Amino acid sequence: DGRSIYHGVFRAGDPSALVAEHLRTMAALALAALVGRRDGDEHERGAAAAALRFCHLGHGAGALPHFLAHHAPASEHVSVELDAAVCAAAPAEAANCRVVAGDAREFVARAAAAAADDDDARYDCVFIDIFDGENVCPPAFSSDAFLRDARRALAPGGVLVHNRHIGGKARGRALEAAEAALDRNF
């Protein structure tokens, strides 16, 4: 329809840094929550942290998965992006990153079903970074059904990091609804 939608900012050729503050915050929250969650000596904890599995709902420019993959080379990253044009413009370039074109809700439902049968199919972290043309996260990503699936797709001690925008009545109502849904489901 001729609109331009902001998908992300990154430093080309340098996955070691995150330019966007919201991505730095998301990475910091996830890593702080995941550090030390596994038993063992320091060497084992370091190896476990490096082998973490991340699911990124919304790929954007791919800065967050590339940053985490750079700093934890043994980690695994899958990004789910609805917009095929975004997938084509910002492909996964690292060996431990892949981009899947598709609906994030359906992907999480399939991941939850797979996790029921296989603990290795679980994710240590699920990032939700999805917005519509009005810069509001669609209500489906705060629904009880979606959040139950997301919880089931997480490994024990796993973490869900949900990027939410604030400011304005619509985003304020969406944030309140999301907080209530998260309280019910986590």
Coordinates of C-alpha atoms in Angstrom, one line a residue:
D1 CA 0.0 0.0 0.0
G2 CA 3.0 2.3 -0.3
R3 CA 3.7 2.6 3.4
S4 CA 7.2 2.1 4.7
I5 CA 7.5 0.2 7.9
Y6 CA 10.6 0.4 10.1
H7 CA 12.1 -3.1 10.6
G8 CA 15.4 -2.4 12.3
V9 CA 18.8 -0.7 12.5
F10 CA 22.1 -2.6 12.5
R11 CA 25.7 -2.0 11.9
A12 CA 26.5 -3.8 8.6
G13 CA 29.2 -6.4 8.9
D14 CA 29.5 -6.0 12.7
P15 CA 27.2 -8.4 14.6
S16 CA 29.2 -7.7 17.9
A17 CA 27.2 -4.6 18.7
L18 CA 23.5 -3.6 18.9
V19 CA 22.6 -0.1 17.7
A20 CA 19.0 -0.1 18.7
E21 CA 18.4 0.4 22.5
H22 CA 15.3 -1.7 22.6
L23 CA 17.4 -4.7 21.2
R24 CA 20.1 -4.1 23.8
T25 CA 17.5 -4.1 26.5
M26 CA 15.9 -7.3 25.2
A27 CA 19.3 -9.1 25.0
A28 CA 20.3 -7.9 28.5
L29 CA 17.0 -9.1 30.0
A30 CA 17.2 -12.5 28.4
L31 CA 20.8 -13.1 29.2
A32 CA 20.4 -11.9 32.8
A33 CA 17.5 -14.2 33.3
L34 CA 19.3 -17.2 31.8
V35 CA 22.7 -16.8 33.4
G36 CA 23.4 -19.4 36.1
R37 CA 20.1 -21.2 35.6
R38 CA 21.9 -24.5 35.1
D39 CA 23.8 -26.4 37.7
G40 CA 27.5 -27.3 37.4
D41 CA 30.9 -25.6 37.7
E42 CA 31.7 -22.4 35.9
H43 CA 33.1 -24.1 32.8
E44 CA 29.9 -26.2 32.5
R45 CA 27.7 -23.1 33.0
G46 CA 29.6 -21.3 30.3
A47 CA 29.2 -24.2 27.8
A48 CA 25.5 -24.5 28.7
A49 CA 25.0 -20.7 28.1
A50 CA 26.7 -21.0 24.8
A51 CA 24.4 -23.8 23.7
L52 CA 21.1 -21.9 24.4
R53 CA 18.2 -22.1 21.9
F54 CA 16.5 -18.8 21.0
C55 CA 13.3 -18.3 19.1
H56 CA 12.8 -14.8 17.6
L57 CA 9.3 -13.9 16.7
G58 CA 9.8 -11.1 14.2
H59 CA 13.1 -11.0 12.4
G60 CA 13.4 -7.4 11.3
A61 CA 16.9 -6.6 10.3
G62 CA 18.2 -9.7 12.1
A63 CA 20.4 -7.7 14.5
L64 CA 19.3 -9.5 17.7
P65 CA 19.9 -13.1 16.5
H66 CA 23.2 -12.1 14.9
F67 CA 24.4 -10.3 18.0
L68 CA 23.5 -13.3 20.3
A69 CA 24.9 -15.8 17.8
H70 CA 28.2 -13.8 17.6
H71 CA 28.6 -13.7 21.4
A72 CA 27.5 -17.3 21.9
P73 CA 28.6 -19.2 18.8
A74 CA 27.2 -22.5 19.9
S75 CA 23.7 -21.0 20.4
E76 CA 20.9 -21.8 18.0
H77 CA 18.5 -19.1 16.6
V78 CA 15.4 -19.4 14.6
S79 CA 13.5 -16.3 13.5
V80 CA 9.9 -16.3 12.3
E81 CA 9.0 -13.5 10.0
L82 CA 5.5 -13.0 8.4
D83 CA 6.8 -10.7 5.7
A84 CA 8.6 -12.6 3.0
A85 CA 10.1 -9.4 1.7
V86 CA 11.8 -8.8 5.1
C87 CA 13.1 -12.4 5.0
A88 CA 14.6 -11.7 1.5
A89 CA 16.1 -8.3 2.6
A90 CA 17.6 -9.5 5.9
P91 CA 18.4 -13.2 5.5
A92 CA 20.1 -15.2 8.2
E93 CA 23.8 -15.2 7.4
A94 CA 25.3 -17.0 10.4
A95 CA 25.5 -20.8 10.4
N96 CA 23.5 -21.0 13.7
C97 CA 20.7 -18.6 12.5
R98 CA 17.8 -19.4 10.2
V99 CA 14.8 -17.4 9.1
V100 CA 11.4 -19.1 8.6
A101 CA 8.8 -17.2 6.6
G102 CA 5.4 -17.8 8.3
D103 CA 3.0 -17.0 11.0
A104 CA 4.6 -16.7 14.4
R105 CA 1.5 -17.9 16.2
E106 CA 1.3 -21.1 14.2
F107 CA 5.1 -21.6 14.6
V108 CA 4.8 -21.4 18.4
A109 CA 1.8 -23.8 18.5
R110 CA 3.9 -26.3 16.5
A111 CA 6.9 -25.7 18.8
A112 CA 4.7 -26.3 21.9
A113 CA 3.4 -29.6 20.4
A114 CA 7.0 -30.7 19.5
A115 CA 8.2 -29.8 23.0
A116 CA 5.6 -32.1 24.6
D117 CA 7.3 -35.0 23.0
D118 CA 11.0 -33.9 22.9
D119 CA 12.6 -31.8 25.6
D120 CA 15.4 -30.9 23.1
A121 CA 12.8 -29.1 21.0
R122 CA 12.3 -26.5 23.7
Y123 CA 13.6 -23.0 23.6
D124 CA 15.5 -21.3 26.3
C125 CA 14.2 -17.9 25.2
V126 CA 11.4 -16.7 23.1
F127 CA 11.5 -13.1 21.9
I128 CA 8.3 -11.4 20.8
D129 CA 9.1 -8.3 18.7
I130 CA 6.0 -8.0 16.4
F131 CA 4.0 -4.8 15.6
D132 CA 1.3 -3.8 13.1
G133 CA 1.2 -0.8 10.9
E134 CA 0.0 1.3 13.9
N135 CA 3.0 0.3 16.0
V136 CA 0.9 -1.9 18.3
C137 CA 1.6 -5.5 19.0
P138 CA -1.4 -7.5 17.7
P139 CA -3.6 -8.7 20.5
A140 CA -3.1 -12.4 19.4
F141 CA 0.4 -12.2 20.9
S142 CA -1.2 -11.5 24.3
S143 CA -3.9 -14.1 24.1
D144 CA -4.1 -16.9 26.6
A145 CA -3.9 -19.5 23.9
F146 CA -0.7 -18.1 22.4
L147 CA 0.9 -17.5 25.8
R148 CA 0.1 -21.1 27.0
D149 CA 1.8 -22.4 23.8
A150 CA 4.8 -20.1 24.3
R151 CA 5.1 -21.3 27.9
R152 CA 5.0 -25.0 26.7
A153 CA 7.6 -24.2 24.1
L154 CA 10.0 -22.9 26.7
A155 CA 12.6 -25.1 28.5
P156 CA 12.5 -25.3 32.3
G157 CA 13.8 -21.9 33.5
G158 CA 13.3 -20.5 30.1
V159 CA 12.3 -16.8 29.6
L160 CA 9.9 -14.9 27.4
V161 CA 10.9 -11.4 26.4
H162 CA 8.1 -9.3 24.9
N163 CA 8.9 -5.9 23.3
R164 CA 6.1 -3.6 24.0
H165 CA 5.7 0.0 22.9
I166 CA 4.2 2.6 25.2
G167 CA 2.6 6.0 24.6
G168 CA -0.9 6.8 23.4
K169 CA -4.2 5.2 24.4
A170 CA -4.2 2.3 22.0
R171 CA -0.7 1.2 23.1
G172 CA -1.6 1.8 26.8
R173 CA -4.6 -0.5 26.5
A174 CA -2.6 -3.1 24.7
L175 CA 0.1 -3.0 27.4
E176 CA -2.5 -3.4 30.2
A177 CA -4.1 -6.4 28.4
A178 CA -0.7 -8.0 27.8
E179 CA 0.3 -7.6 31.5
A180 CA -2.9 -9.2 32.6
A181 CA -2.5 -12.1 30.2
L182 CA 1.2 -12.6 31.2
D183 CA 0.1 -12.7 34.9
R184 CA -2.5 -15.4 34.1
N185 CA -0.1 -17.5 32.1
F186 CA 3.3 -17.2 33.7

